[in-house]
Structure formats: C-alpha cells, structure tokens
Short mmCIF file of C-alpha atoms and ligand atoms in Angstrom, two decimals:
data_model
loop_
_atom_site.label_atom_id
_atom_site.label_comp_id
_atom_site.label_asym_id
_atom_site.label_seq_id
_atom_site.Cartn_x
_atom_site.Cartn_y
_atom_site.Cartn_z
CA MET A 1088 2.33 -16.44 -30.41
CA LYS A 1089 3.98 -13.61 -29.78
CA LYS A 1090 7.66 -13.43 -28.88
CA ALA A 1091 9.59 -10.99 -26.16
CA SER A 1092 13.62 -11.05 -25.28
CA MET A 1093 14.66 -10.43 -21.84
CA ILE A 1094 18.13 -9.51 -20.70
CA LEU A 1095 18.89 -10.23 -16.93
CA ASP A 1096 22.40 -9.49 -15.81
CA LYS A 1097 23.58 -9.34 -11.98
CA ASP A 1098 25.17 -6.05 -12.68
CA PHE A 1099 22.63 -4.23 -13.62
CA GLN A 1100 21.27 -3.23 -10.57
CA ILE A 1101 18.56 -0.98 -9.59
CA SER A 1102 18.62 -0.53 -6.05
CA ARG A 1103 18.31 -2.63 -2.78
CA ILE A 1104 14.65 -3.08 -2.08
CA ASP A 1105 13.50 -1.33 1.01
CA PRO A 1106 10.91 -4.34 2.82
CA ARG A 1107 8.67 -1.55 3.57
CA ILE A 1108 7.53 -1.42 -0.14
CA TYR A 1109 5.36 -4.22 1.13
CA GLY A 1110 3.63 -2.26 3.38
CA SER A 1111 -0.25 -2.18 3.42
CA PHE A 1112 -3.26 0.53 5.59
CA ILE A 1113 -5.65 -0.08 8.00
CA GLU A 1114 -8.00 2.94 8.45
CA HIS A 1115 -11.05 3.15 10.73
CA LEU A 1116 -13.04 2.85 7.83
CA GLY A 1117 -15.99 0.76 7.16
CA ARG A 1118 -15.42 -2.72 8.55
CA ALA A 1119 -11.64 -2.73 8.45
CA VAL A 1120 -11.21 -2.61 11.67
CA TYR A 1121 -14.72 -3.14 13.60
CA SER A 1122 -15.84 -6.64 12.41
CA GLY A 1123 -12.41 -6.96 10.21
CA ILE A 1124 -9.47 -7.46 12.44
CA TYR A 1125 -11.45 -6.94 15.83
CA GLU A 1126 -14.89 -8.89 16.65
CA PRO A 1127 -15.01 -10.17 20.05
CA GLY A 1128 -17.09 -12.92 20.18
CA HIS A 1129 -16.33 -14.04 17.12
CA PRO A 1130 -15.36 -18.11 17.55
CA LEU A 1131 -11.94 -17.20 16.09
CA ALA A 1132 -11.41 -14.41 18.05
CA ASP A 1133 -8.44 -14.22 20.40
CA GLU A 1134 -8.44 -12.67 24.41
CA GLU A 1135 -8.39 -9.35 22.78
CA GLY A 1136 -11.26 -9.59 20.46
CA PHE A 1137 -8.80 -9.71 17.42
CA ARG A 1138 -9.55 -12.37 14.91
CA THR A 1139 -7.06 -14.95 14.51
CA ASP A 1140 -8.07 -16.16 10.61
CA VAL A 1141 -7.68 -12.35 10.08
CA ILE A 1142 -3.88 -12.57 11.85
CA GLU A 1143 -3.09 -15.60 10.03
CA ALA A 1144 -3.89 -14.29 6.55
CA VAL A 1145 -2.08 -11.09 7.02
CA ARG A 1146 0.94 -12.63 8.42
CA ASN A 1147 1.15 -15.06 4.98
CA LEU A 1148 1.31 -11.56 3.07
CA GLN A 1149 4.48 -10.37 5.42
CA VAL A 1150 3.38 -6.74 5.62
CA PRO A 1151 6.31 -5.21 7.23
CA ILE A 1152 4.26 -1.93 8.22
CA VAL A 1153 0.62 -1.22 8.82
CA ARG A 1154 -0.33 2.27 7.92
CA TYR A 1155 -2.76 3.86 10.34
CA PRO A 1156 -5.51 5.46 11.82
CA GLY A 1157 -6.10 7.00 8.76
CA GLY A 1158 -6.58 8.20 5.79
CA ASN A 1159 -9.34 10.30 5.72
CA PHE A 1160 -10.30 9.61 9.16
CA VAL A 1161 -7.35 10.65 10.41
CA SER A 1162 -7.93 15.00 9.58
CA GLY A 1163 -10.46 15.13 12.51
CA PHE A 1164 -9.42 12.21 14.69
CA ASN A 1165 -8.31 13.37 18.76
CA TRP A 1166 -5.49 10.70 19.67
CA GLU A 1167 -6.23 11.10 22.99
CA ASP A 1168 -9.79 9.53 22.90
CA SER A 1169 -8.00 5.96 21.65
CA VAL A 1170 -6.15 5.64 24.80
CA GLY A 1171 -7.04 5.05 28.80
CA PRO A 1172 -9.61 2.51 29.57
CA VAL A 1173 -11.68 1.63 26.80
CA SER A 1174 -15.29 2.16 28.65
CA GLU A 1175 -13.93 5.60 29.04
CA ARG A 1176 -13.28 6.31 25.64
CA PRO A 1177 -16.02 8.88 23.98
CA LYS A 1178 -17.85 8.21 20.92
CA ARG A 1179 -17.42 10.53 18.20
CA LEU A 1180 -19.14 11.07 14.86
CA ASP A 1181 -16.36 10.59 11.89
CA LEU A 1182 -16.88 13.34 9.07
CA ALA A 1183 -14.72 11.45 6.83
CA TRP A 1184 -16.90 8.40 6.38
CA TYR A 1185 -20.44 9.39 8.33
CA THR A 1186 -19.84 6.69 10.74
CA THR A 1187 -19.60 6.57 14.41
CA GLU A 1188 -16.45 6.01 15.92
CA THR A 1189 -16.59 4.08 19.23
CA ASN A 1190 -12.65 4.15 19.78
CA GLU A 1191 -12.94 0.80 21.20
CA VAL A 1192 -9.92 0.14 19.43
CA GLY A 1193 -7.20 2.54 19.85
CA LEU A 1194 -3.32 2.97 19.45
CA HIS A 1195 -2.49 0.19 22.12
CA GLU A 1196 -4.50 -2.28 20.97
CA PHE A 1197 -3.41 -1.41 17.21
CA ALA A 1198 -0.08 -2.14 18.13
CA SER A 1199 -0.90 -5.31 19.82
CA TRP A 1200 -2.41 -6.35 16.82
CA ALA A 1201 0.46 -5.35 14.71
CA LYS A 1202 2.58 -7.42 16.87
CA LYS A 1203 0.51 -10.33 16.66
CA ALA A 1204 0.68 -9.45 12.44
CA ASP A 1205 4.16 -9.71 12.66
CA SER A 1206 4.18 -6.38 11.55
CA GLU A 1207 5.13 -2.66 12.49
CA VAL A 1208 3.09 0.53 13.19
CA MET A 1209 3.12 3.45 10.79
CA TYR A 1210 1.35 5.97 12.46
CA ALA A 1211 -0.29 9.33 11.04
CA VAL A 1212 -0.77 12.26 12.88
CA ASN A 1213 -3.73 14.51 12.56
CA LEU A 1214 -2.51 18.22 10.43
CA GLY A 1215 -6.28 19.07 9.56
CA THR A 1216 -8.09 19.98 12.60
CA ARG A 1217 -5.30 19.97 14.86
CA GLY A 1218 -1.38 20.79 14.18
CA PRO A 1219 2.17 20.61 15.58
CA GLU A 1220 1.20 20.58 19.14
CA ASN A 1221 -0.88 17.60 19.00
CA ALA A 1222 1.65 15.73 16.81
CA ARG A 1223 4.22 16.55 19.27
CA ASP A 1224 2.18 15.68 22.15
CA ILE A 1225 1.76 11.70 20.51
CA VAL A 1226 5.22 11.34 19.61
CA GLU A 1227 5.89 12.02 22.98
CA TYR A 1228 3.48 9.51 24.24
CA ALA A 1229 4.10 6.89 22.08
CA ASN A 1230 8.03 6.92 21.72
CA HIS A 1231 9.48 8.78 25.23
CA PRO A 1232 10.67 6.42 27.92
CA GLY A 1233 9.08 8.25 31.08
CA ASN A 1234 9.36 10.95 33.44
CA SER A 1235 7.00 13.62 31.13
CA LYS A 1236 3.29 14.33 30.81
CA PHE A 1237 2.53 12.44 27.91
CA SER A 1238 5.02 9.20 28.54
CA ASP A 1239 3.83 9.00 32.15
CA MET A 1240 0.20 8.44 30.87
CA ARG A 1241 0.85 5.65 28.28
CA ILE A 1242 2.97 4.28 31.43
CA ALA A 1243 -0.29 4.75 33.25
CA ASN A 1244 -2.24 3.06 30.79
CA GLY A 1245 -0.14 0.00 30.79
CA LEU A 1246 2.32 0.25 28.36
CA LYS A 1247 5.91 0.17 30.36
CA ASP A 1248 7.97 0.11 27.22
CA PRO A 1249 7.47 2.98 24.60
CA LEU A 1250 6.18 1.81 21.46
CA GLY A 1251 8.89 2.73 19.33
CA ILE A 1252 6.91 4.01 16.11
CA LYS A 1253 9.36 5.17 13.26
CA LEU A 1254 7.70 6.28 10.43
CA TRP A 1255 5.10 8.81 10.86
CA CYS A 1256 2.83 10.41 8.42
CA LEU A 1257 2.22 14.43 8.49
CA GLY A 1258 -1.37 14.12 7.96
CA ASN A 1259 -3.39 12.58 5.22
CA GLU A 1260 -4.22 14.34 1.69
CA MET A 1261 -3.86 17.71 2.88
CA ASP A 1262 -4.51 19.24 -0.76
CA GLY A 1263 -7.99 17.49 -0.84
CA PRO A 1264 -11.24 19.51 -0.23
CA TRP A 1265 -12.92 16.61 0.96
CA GLN A 1266 -10.25 16.83 3.90
CA MET A 1267 -11.28 18.15 7.03
CA GLY A 1268 -9.26 21.26 7.58
CA SER A 1269 -7.14 20.85 3.90
CA LYS A 1270 -4.99 23.33 2.96
CA THR A 1271 -3.02 25.17 0.54
CA ALA A 1272 0.61 24.04 -0.45
CA PHE A 1273 2.03 26.99 1.46
CA GLU A 1274 0.29 26.32 4.64
CA TYR A 1275 0.39 22.80 4.82
CA GLY A 1276 4.35 23.14 3.94
CA ARG A 1277 4.76 25.89 7.19
CA THR A 1278 2.65 23.13 9.12
CA ALA A 1279 4.20 20.19 8.12
CA ASN A 1280 7.88 21.85 8.70
CA GLU A 1281 6.82 23.35 12.36
CA ALA A 1282 5.17 19.76 13.17
CA ALA A 1283 8.44 17.70 11.68
CA LYS A 1284 10.72 19.88 13.79
CA ILE A 1285 9.18 19.73 16.97
CA MET A 1286 8.68 15.80 16.23
CA LYS A 1287 12.18 15.09 15.67
CA TRP A 1288 13.49 17.22 18.70
CA VAL A 1289 11.10 14.75 20.85
CA ASP A 1290 12.45 11.80 18.85
CA PRO A 1291 15.27 12.46 16.50
CA SER A 1292 15.15 8.63 15.34
CA ILE A 1293 12.20 8.88 13.46
CA GLU A 1294 11.16 9.28 10.02
CA LEU A 1295 8.61 11.65 8.48
CA VAL A 1296 6.51 11.56 5.54
CA ALA A 1297 4.86 14.71 4.15
CA CYS A 1298 2.03 14.60 2.03
CA GLY A 1299 2.26 15.06 -1.65
CA SER A 1300 -0.78 15.77 -4.06
CA SER A 1301 -3.57 13.35 -3.36
CA GLY A 1302 -3.48 12.42 -6.83
CA SER A 1303 -1.47 13.15 -10.03
CA GLY A 1304 -5.17 14.05 -11.17
CA MET A 1305 -5.13 17.14 -8.86
CA PRO A 1306 -5.14 20.71 -10.50
CA THR A 1307 -2.56 21.60 -8.01
CA PHE A 1308 -0.14 18.41 -9.03
CA GLY A 1309 3.14 19.23 -9.29
CA ASP A 1310 2.68 22.92 -7.98
CA TRP A 1311 2.02 21.31 -4.44
CA GLU A 1312 4.82 19.47 -4.47
CA LEU A 1313 7.01 22.00 -5.31
CA THR A 1314 5.44 24.51 -2.97
CA MET A 1315 5.25 22.53 0.37
CA LEU A 1316 8.70 20.79 -0.32
CA ASN A 1317 10.07 24.26 -0.62
CA GLU A 1318 9.05 25.11 3.03
CA CYS A 1319 9.90 21.43 4.76
CA TYR A 1320 12.63 19.75 2.67
CA ASP A 1321 14.90 19.95 5.65
CA ASN A 1322 12.91 18.34 8.36
CA ILE A 1323 10.91 15.64 6.33
CA ASP A 1324 12.42 12.23 4.81
CA TYR A 1325 9.64 11.14 2.25
CA VAL A 1326 6.39 12.61 0.13
CA SER A 1327 3.57 10.67 -0.01
CA LEU A 1328 1.93 9.51 -3.32
CA HIS A 1329 -1.57 7.93 -3.65
CA ARG A 1330 -3.22 6.16 -6.65
CA TYR A 1331 -5.67 4.18 -7.22
CA TYR A 1332 -7.25 2.71 -10.63
CA GLY A 1333 -10.39 1.75 -12.01
CA ASN A 1334 -11.92 -0.02 -15.09
CA PRO A 1335 -15.64 1.31 -14.98
CA THR A 1336 -15.96 0.85 -19.19
CA GLY A 1337 -14.45 -2.34 -19.04
CA ASP A 1338 -11.77 -1.44 -21.85
CA THR A 1339 -9.36 -3.79 -20.17
CA ALA A 1340 -6.64 -3.19 -22.61
CA SER A 1341 -6.16 0.38 -21.25
CA PHE A 1342 -6.94 -0.79 -17.69
CA LEU A 1343 -3.65 -3.02 -17.73
CA ALA A 1344 -1.65 -0.26 -18.89
CA SER A 1345 -2.45 2.04 -16.00
CA THR A 1346 0.99 1.70 -14.86
CA MET A 1347 2.45 3.85 -17.51
CA ASP A 1348 0.65 6.36 -15.86
CA MET A 1349 1.75 5.18 -12.28
CA ASP A 1350 5.72 4.93 -13.63
CA ASP A 1351 5.00 8.70 -15.24
CA PHE A 1352 3.62 9.89 -11.76
CA ILE A 1353 6.86 8.35 -10.05
CA ARG A 1354 9.15 10.14 -12.34
CA SER A 1355 7.26 13.62 -11.96
CA VAL A 1356 7.70 13.65 -8.14
CA VAL A 1357 10.95 12.05 -7.98
CA ALA A 1358 12.16 15.17 -10.70
CA ILE A 1359 10.43 17.67 -8.21
CA CYS A 1360 11.98 16.40 -5.32
CA ASP A 1361 15.26 16.67 -6.77
CA ALA A 1362 14.45 20.14 -8.35
CA VAL A 1363 14.01 21.26 -4.98
CA LYS A 1364 17.53 19.86 -3.50
CA GLY A 1365 18.99 21.38 -6.37
CA LYS A 1366 17.36 24.89 -5.74
CA LYS A 1367 18.56 24.28 -2.03
CA HIS A 1368 22.30 23.53 -2.85
CA GLY A 1369 21.66 20.53 -0.35
CA SER A 1370 23.17 16.93 -0.29
CA LYS A 1371 19.98 15.66 1.33
CA GLN A 1372 17.59 13.39 -0.87
CA ILE A 1373 14.22 12.97 -0.69
CA ASN A 1374 12.63 9.67 -1.19
CA LEU A 1375 8.83 8.36 -1.96
CA SER A 1376 6.18 6.86 0.37
CA PHE A 1377 3.99 5.22 -2.23
CA ASP A 1378 1.19 4.84 0.88
CA GLU A 1379 -1.84 4.43 -0.89
CA TRP A 1380 -2.09 2.37 -3.83
CA ASN A 1381 -4.57 0.25 -4.98
CA ILE A 1382 -7.54 -0.32 -7.41
CA TRP A 1383 -10.97 1.15 -6.12
CA TYR A 1384 -14.07 1.89 -8.38
CA HIS A 1385 -16.36 -1.29 -7.66
CA SER A 1386 -17.95 -0.01 -4.55
CA ASN A 1387 -18.56 3.77 -5.44
CA GLU A 1388 -22.67 2.98 -6.05
CA GLN A 1389 -22.88 0.88 -3.16
CA ASP A 1390 -21.47 3.19 -0.95
CA LYS A 1391 -23.76 6.32 -1.95
CA GLU A 1392 -26.77 3.76 -1.09
CA ILE A 1393 -25.36 2.37 2.17
CA TRP A 1394 -24.95 6.60 3.27
CA LYS A 1395 -28.36 6.97 2.47
CA ARG A 1396 -29.39 4.47 4.45
CA GLU A 1397 -27.58 3.73 7.58
CA LYS A 1398 -25.01 7.30 8.25
CA TRP A 1399 -23.54 7.44 11.28
CA ASP A 1400 -23.85 3.57 12.25
CA ARG A 1401 -20.70 1.98 13.58
CA ALA A 1402 -18.95 -0.12 10.85
CA LEU A 1403 -20.38 0.40 7.95
CA PRO A 1404 -20.11 -2.08 5.10
CA LEU A 1405 -18.19 0.73 2.99
CA LEU A 1406 -15.64 0.36 -0.01
CA GLU A 1407 -15.83 -3.29 0.06
CA ASP A 1408 -14.52 -3.66 -3.71
CA ILE A 1409 -14.96 -7.31 -5.03
CA TYR A 1410 -11.64 -7.81 -6.83
CA ASN A 1411 -11.97 -9.51 -10.08
CA PHE A 1412 -9.29 -11.35 -12.39
CA GLU A 1413 -8.32 -8.46 -14.13
CA ASP A 1414 -7.28 -6.63 -11.43
CA ALA A 1415 -4.86 -8.92 -9.71
CA LEU A 1416 -2.93 -8.49 -13.10
CA LEU A 1417 -2.87 -4.98 -12.71
CA VAL A 1418 -2.04 -5.35 -8.62
CA GLY A 1419 0.94 -7.42 -10.16
CA SER A 1420 1.89 -4.41 -12.60
CA MET A 1421 1.65 -1.93 -9.79
CA LEU A 1422 3.86 -3.79 -7.51
CA ILE A 1423 6.32 -4.34 -10.70
CA THR A 1424 6.28 -0.84 -10.97
CA LEU A 1425 7.33 0.16 -7.60
CA LEU A 1426 10.02 -2.51 -7.83
CA ARG A 1427 11.23 -0.93 -10.99
CA ASN A 1428 11.08 2.28 -9.12
CA SER A 1429 12.80 1.14 -5.60
CA ASN A 1430 15.89 3.25 -6.28
CA ARG A 1431 13.64 5.85 -5.00
CA VAL A 1432 10.33 4.34 -3.73
CA LYS A 1433 11.33 3.18 0.03
CA VAL A 1434 7.82 2.75 1.33
CA ALA A 1435 4.59 1.59 -0.01
CA CYS A 1436 1.33 0.64 1.11
CA LEU A 1437 -1.14 -1.38 -0.55
CA ALA A 1438 -4.74 -0.03 0.35
CA GLN A 1439 -5.77 -1.28 2.35
CA LEU A 1440 -5.79 -4.61 3.65
CA VAL A 1441 -8.76 -6.05 5.19
CA ASN A 1442 -12.26 -5.31 4.03
CA VAL A 1443 -12.27 -2.20 2.59
CA ILE A 1444 -10.54 -1.98 -0.89
CA ALA A 1445 -8.57 -4.68 0.47
CA PRO A 1446 -6.99 -8.57 0.10
CA ILE A 1447 -8.68 -9.98 2.74
CA MET A 1448 -12.18 -10.43 3.26
CA THR A 1449 -14.22 -11.57 6.17
CA ARG A 1450 -17.67 -11.88 6.73
CA THR A 1451 -19.24 -10.81 10.14
CA GLY A 1452 -19.72 -13.76 12.57
CA GLY A 1453 -18.53 -15.56 9.32
CA GLY A 1454 -15.46 -16.58 7.21
CA CYS A 1455 -12.40 -15.05 6.05
CA TRP A 1456 -10.88 -15.45 2.50
CA ALA A 1457 -8.45 -14.26 -0.12
CA GLN A 1458 -9.56 -11.73 -2.85
CA THR A 1459 -7.52 -12.35 -6.16
CA ILE A 1460 -5.37 -9.27 -5.47
CA TYR A 1461 -4.06 -11.15 -2.60
CA TYR A 1462 -1.73 -13.62 -4.41
CA PRO A 1463 0.27 -11.39 -6.49
CA PHE A 1464 0.77 -9.29 -3.63
CA MET A 1465 1.81 -12.66 -1.38
CA HIS A 1466 4.20 -13.60 -4.36
CA ALA A 1467 6.17 -10.09 -4.27
CA SER A 1468 6.21 -9.75 -0.54
CA ARG A 1469 7.75 -12.95 0.04
CA TYR A 1470 10.15 -13.21 -3.41
CA GLY A 1471 10.50 -10.09 -4.15
CA ARG A 1472 12.89 -8.84 -1.60
CA GLY A 1473 16.66 -8.56 -2.02
CA THR A 1474 18.34 -6.52 -5.19
CA ALA A 1475 15.81 -5.15 -7.87
CA LEU A 1476 17.45 -5.60 -11.27
CA LYS A 1477 17.17 -4.15 -14.36
CA ALA A 1478 15.49 -5.74 -17.03
CA ILE A 1479 16.27 -5.21 -20.35
CA ILE A 1480 13.15 -6.02 -22.23
CA ASP A 1481 12.34 -5.98 -26.22
CA SER A 1482 8.47 -6.68 -26.28
CA PRO A 1483 5.70 -6.54 -28.65
CA LYS A 1484 3.75 -3.33 -28.28
CA TYR A 1485 -0.07 -2.41 -28.37
CA ASP A 1486 -1.99 0.79 -28.37
CA SER A 1487 -5.31 1.37 -26.41
CA LYS A 1488 -8.00 3.93 -26.03
CA GLU A 1489 -5.96 5.58 -23.21
CA TYR A 1490 -2.33 4.28 -24.20
CA THR A 1491 -0.05 4.13 -26.92
CA ASP A 1492 3.24 1.67 -27.16
CA VAL A 1493 2.05 -0.10 -24.06
CA PRO A 1494 4.37 -3.47 -24.07
CA ILE A 1495 2.76 -6.60 -23.47
CA ILE A 1496 5.28 -7.63 -21.50
CA ASP A 1497 5.74 -6.14 -17.90
CA ALA A 1498 8.17 -7.58 -15.64
CA MET A 1499 10.76 -7.16 -12.97
CA ALA A 1500 13.74 -9.52 -11.95
CA ILE A 1501 14.75 -9.82 -8.23
CA LEU A 1502 18.36 -11.24 -7.04
CA ALA A 1503 17.94 -12.61 -3.43
CA ASP A 1504 20.31 -12.70 -1.10
CA ASP A 1505 21.02 -15.99 -1.15
CA GLY A 1506 21.68 -16.05 -4.99
CA SER A 1507 18.14 -17.11 -6.66
CA LEU A 1508 16.44 -15.17 -8.97
CA THR A 1509 12.55 -14.34 -9.26
CA LEU A 1510 11.09 -12.84 -11.92
CA PHE A 1511 7.65 -11.18 -11.57
CA CYS A 1512 5.86 -10.90 -15.07
CA VAL A 1513 2.61 -9.74 -16.55
CA ASN A 1514 1.53 -10.76 -19.92
CA ARG A 1515 -0.98 -7.97 -20.76
CA ASP A 1516 -1.69 -9.51 -24.62
CA LEU A 1517 -5.76 -10.34 -24.10
CA LYS A 1518 -5.48 -13.62 -26.32
CA ASP A 1519 -2.31 -14.37 -27.58
CA GLU A 1520 0.51 -16.55 -25.35
CA CYS A 1521 3.98 -14.92 -25.42
CA LEU A 1522 7.27 -16.67 -25.68
CA LEU A 1523 9.71 -15.04 -23.90
CA ASP A 1524 13.42 -15.70 -24.22
CA LEU A 1525 15.47 -15.11 -21.45
CA ASP A 1526 19.31 -14.21 -21.49
CA LEU A 1527 20.51 -14.93 -17.73
CA ARG A 1528 24.43 -14.46 -19.15
CA SER A 1529 25.98 -13.35 -16.09
CA PHE A 1530 24.15 -16.09 -13.60
CA GLY A 1531 25.80 -19.37 -14.38
CA ASP A 1532 24.17 -22.57 -13.96
CA LEU A 1533 20.94 -21.22 -12.57
CA LYS A 1534 18.09 -23.49 -12.66
CA MET A 1535 14.11 -22.98 -12.88
CA THR A 1536 12.75 -24.38 -10.16
CA GLU A 1537 9.31 -23.00 -9.89
CA HIS A 1538 6.87 -21.18 -12.38
CA ILE A 1539 3.70 -19.92 -10.68
CA VAL A 1540 0.74 -18.59 -13.17
CA MET A 1541 -2.37 -17.14 -12.12
CA HIS A 1542 -4.79 -16.92 -15.31
CA HIS A 1543 -8.60 -17.35 -15.54
CA ASP A 1544 -10.77 -17.37 -18.86
CA ASP A 1545 -12.55 -14.56 -17.57
CA VAL A 1546 -11.52 -11.46 -16.42
CA ASN A 1547 -14.64 -10.74 -14.38
CA ALA A 1548 -13.71 -13.95 -12.08
CA VAL A 1549 -14.08 -13.21 -8.31
CA ASN A 1550 -13.17 -15.23 -5.07
CA THR A 1551 -16.01 -15.62 -2.79
CA GLU A 1552 -16.57 -17.22 0.78
CA GLU A 1553 -18.58 -19.94 -0.86
CA HIS A 1554 -16.05 -20.41 -3.90
CA PRO A 1555 -12.61 -18.67 -2.39
CA ASP A 1556 -10.48 -20.80 -4.65
CA ASN A 1557 -12.10 -19.97 -8.17
CA VAL A 1558 -9.11 -17.41 -8.93
CA VAL A 1559 -6.15 -18.69 -7.48
CA PRO A 1560 -2.43 -19.33 -8.66
CA VAL A 1561 -1.55 -22.61 -9.73
CA ASN A 1562 2.26 -24.42 -10.28
CA VAL A 1563 3.09 -25.38 -13.62
CA PRO A 1564 5.59 -27.38 -15.07
CA VAL A 1565 9.23 -25.67 -15.20
CA GLN A 1566 10.29 -25.36 -18.43
CA LYS A 1567 13.98 -26.70 -19.35
CA THR A 1568 16.76 -24.37 -18.91
CA GLU A 1569 19.97 -24.65 -21.05
CA GLY A 1570 23.12 -22.44 -19.83
CA ALA A 1571 22.36 -19.39 -19.17
CA LYS A 1572 19.22 -19.52 -21.78
CA ALA A 1573 15.51 -19.91 -20.96
CA GLU A 1574 12.41 -19.94 -23.30
CA ILE A 1575 9.03 -19.19 -21.28
CA LYS A 1576 5.80 -19.62 -22.69
CA LEU A 1577 3.22 -16.78 -20.57
CA SER A 1578 -0.25 -17.36 -21.03
CA PRO A 1579 -2.27 -14.52 -22.72
CA LEU A 1580 -3.65 -12.41 -19.42
CA SER A 1581 -1.52 -13.77 -16.57
CA TRP A 1582 0.82 -13.22 -13.60
CA ASN A 1583 3.90 -15.17 -13.52
CA VAL A 1584 6.26 -16.03 -10.72
CA ILE A 1585 9.47 -17.61 -12.21
CA ARG A 1586 11.99 -18.90 -9.80
CA PHE A 1587 15.68 -20.06 -10.61
CA ALA A 1588 17.99 -21.55 -7.96
O1 LIG B 1780 -8.17 4.47 1.38
C1 LIG B 1780 -9.12 5.28 1.07
C2 LIG B 1780 -9.10 6.60 1.38
O2 LIG B 1780 -8.44 7.23 -0.23
C3 LIG B 1780 -8.43 7.32 2.17
O3 LIG B 1780 -8.89 7.37 3.25
C4 LIG B 1780 -7.83 8.31 1.75
O4 LIG B 1780 -6.41 9.05 1.87
C5 LIG B 1780 -7.75 8.16 0.02
O5 LIG B 1780 -8.79 9.52 -0.59
#
C-alpha cells in the first residue's frame, strides 16, 4: 500500500467558490436539443414538449447556468430566426454541424426550459457571420423592459418581463479556422470591444466573456489572448478557455495526468490577463470562464460515418461519446483542477449536458440514463460549494509516457458555510491502494460522516440504458477519526468524496 499525507486548515483558503463553476452547455448540435431536452410526443414530455425525465436528471446535478445556443453553431446563427411564432420560423442549414436547424426551440423556449431545470441562461452572441449590431439587438430584446423596437418585439412574442440574462459570450472560438467568420486576434479584439461596449450601454448590469484560444494547442495560443485583450480589456469581464482530453491509445496513466496540462493552461491564461492589466496600469482584474471542458474522442470516427450517410438531416446523433469508468476519474480530476484555481476560474461549463458529449443520455422515444461522468459532477456540484481550501499534499509520484512527476493523489477540500468539510480525491494509481494520512489541525471535533467511492475493475466499463448502474458510486463504511487526525484508505483508480461534519 502507498502512503500520502494531507494537511488542511480552515485558514488556508484559496477563494470563495463561484457556484457558476458548475455550469454546463447545450448547443443546437446533434440530439442535445431535439430528442434530448425537447421531444414532443415522448410519454414523459410536458405541455411544452420538454422531457421531464431529462429535466429531473439536470436538476439533480444542480447546474446554475447553461451556455446556449453554441458553440460552433452560434457563429452562423441569426437570433431573430428563433423567436416569434414557431410556424413562421425558418429552417436553416447549420454549417457548423451539417444539420438542418428547424428553430422549433428558440430563445423563449430555452429560457422556459432553463427555469424548469432550476438554471439560468448564459447566452452566446454571433460574432462570426454577424457583428456588434446584432449583439446589441439581442441584449435589447432579452433584457430591456419595453418601449423600444426589440423589447416590444419580445413583448409581442408573449414575454412581458425581460429575461434578465446576466452572462453573455462574445462569440465562440473565433480563432478556429473551422469557425464561420473566424478572425485574427486583432480583428476579434476590436469586434469584441465594440460589441461589448454597446451591449453594456443597453444593459450595464451584464457580464461578458471574450473568446480565448479554442485550445492551448493552437499555434496562436498566448499571442491570441495578449493581442485581443489589449483591444477589449476594459469592456469585458472574463476570458474563455476550452479543453477536451482523450485517450485514443489506451494510456490510462497519461490520460489521468491530463489535468497537469489543464492546470498549466489556466495558469498561463491568468498570467497573460495579469500582464495586460499591468501594461494598462489598471486595477481591473479579468477572471476566467472555462466554458467548455470535458473528454471528447470516443465518437470521432462514428461522426464521420454519420455525415457520409445523413448530412443535413435534423438531430443527427453526433458527438455521442459513451463514457467509461476512467473518464469519470478524469472528470473528477478536472473538477478538482477548477476548484484549485477557483480564485480565478469563476465560470465553467461541462460541455455538454444532454446526448452530445454529455453526462445525460436519452434514447429517442425511450429512456434517460446517467453516464459515468454524471456522478463526479453531481458530487462536486452538490458538495463543492463554499470556500476552497488549499490542501498541503505529500503524495508519491509517477512518470507516464506524456507526463513526469504526477502525484498519485489529486485532491481538493471545500469548507461549506455550515462548517462541514468535503474532500474530493482521485487515486490515480493503477494498482495500489493509498493510505491518506489526514491532518485536520484547526477543525476541532469534526467527525467523518460519509465516504463515497466510485471504482470499477474495468477502466472501460460503461453505463447503458439496459445497465444504468454498472458504474455508480457506493457508500463505504466511514473510518474512525481521532482528534484532528484521520487515516483513509483510497482504492486504486478511485474517485472519493469524504465528508466531515
Ligand atoms: O462542444 C462541441 C464543440 O467544441 C463546440 O461547438 C465548439 O465550441 C468546440 O469546438
């Protein structure tokens, strides 16, 4: 058995956790909207056509914000197509995903769905094929009380009260050549600045996310952030980060170490934001919106086949990654990474929420079930609220093909406002148990109340509609604590939630 130690102290604080770190994302892509959240005719659909089983599964995750309507989709999207009488809305070719968009679900419908799911809309504007003018108009439509062209249009469309959307994305991945209307960093920075300025003139209470690079692997990464921030720093509030990992070669040791890269990515973007702040002699701090993160690779080949057969159909079954047990471990570790950086990461969106690289899957006309990655997200969202504590960890390390000095224990501790403490912990070791020696020096007589473990002997094990409980968390007996000390056994390859009260 391996041994690790951890010191936690109430006074070693990283930051208050912004609940929006547990956001998610629904794009008009594949079966996310059509036959995901929306399936009129399904036995469990409500009067608006929304699947109530899906709403229940989303509510259970306690997702405070949902990014919408894209993604790559938004860069060719005309928001006006998605409002007004449904029968009059146009069908459009979506050039991002080679699909036909019918606009049956639009802004009003999605806002209503979000309310039912106990969530709020984070809305992305199109800065690809469109520009500042349309971005201004949609803010007026959504947020202005009335007595102007677009707010009156909203009222005429049946919504007297403004939607009050607080968080807006200034386009999506505008550095990517795959994006409709992609731009150079300077072009984007100027456009984002002008859009941001007039969007805030319409509603000064909104917050804005500017596009960072679409990934740290982009050749322009770094320079993009620097150049575009130079142009729009004063009018934006957050920079976006996007990152997906995969394990196409079956190298679990490297795959589980991917969060070393994620940590570096976050630190680099923070450094660039602060460099621009210094250069501008300003006091304003730009924070981060990690508004696309997940694992994405299982469905890549399948998608190419689907496009060969069914290009331009509606609701193509795209990006339907089936997540296995090791994916749940990495998602746990990605959540730990977001929490570790919660002093600067204020918003994050698990991409995505239903059917498309998602924790929740549905069968059209059939059931709804939780993928493996559902569980660590649910635990973090439920128990990871309050103050993030800096854990001093001494852990054995390993080298993999892609990373060196990887701690086998990846962990974060959260102090809730009621004084209870939750530890999230991944044991990355492929075969050894680890005995974690925990020193809770300043916590008085806290007792361990719960130890939830997620482990499976097969890293490739998955959940399906027929076997939804193949990979699920279980409660194991809690270990005795003595004074401020605890010794906790962590199974090899396990996600652990350890709670004290
Ligand atoms: O989430 C899937 C896609 O990944 C999004 O549309 C895009 O922003 C990213 O490349």
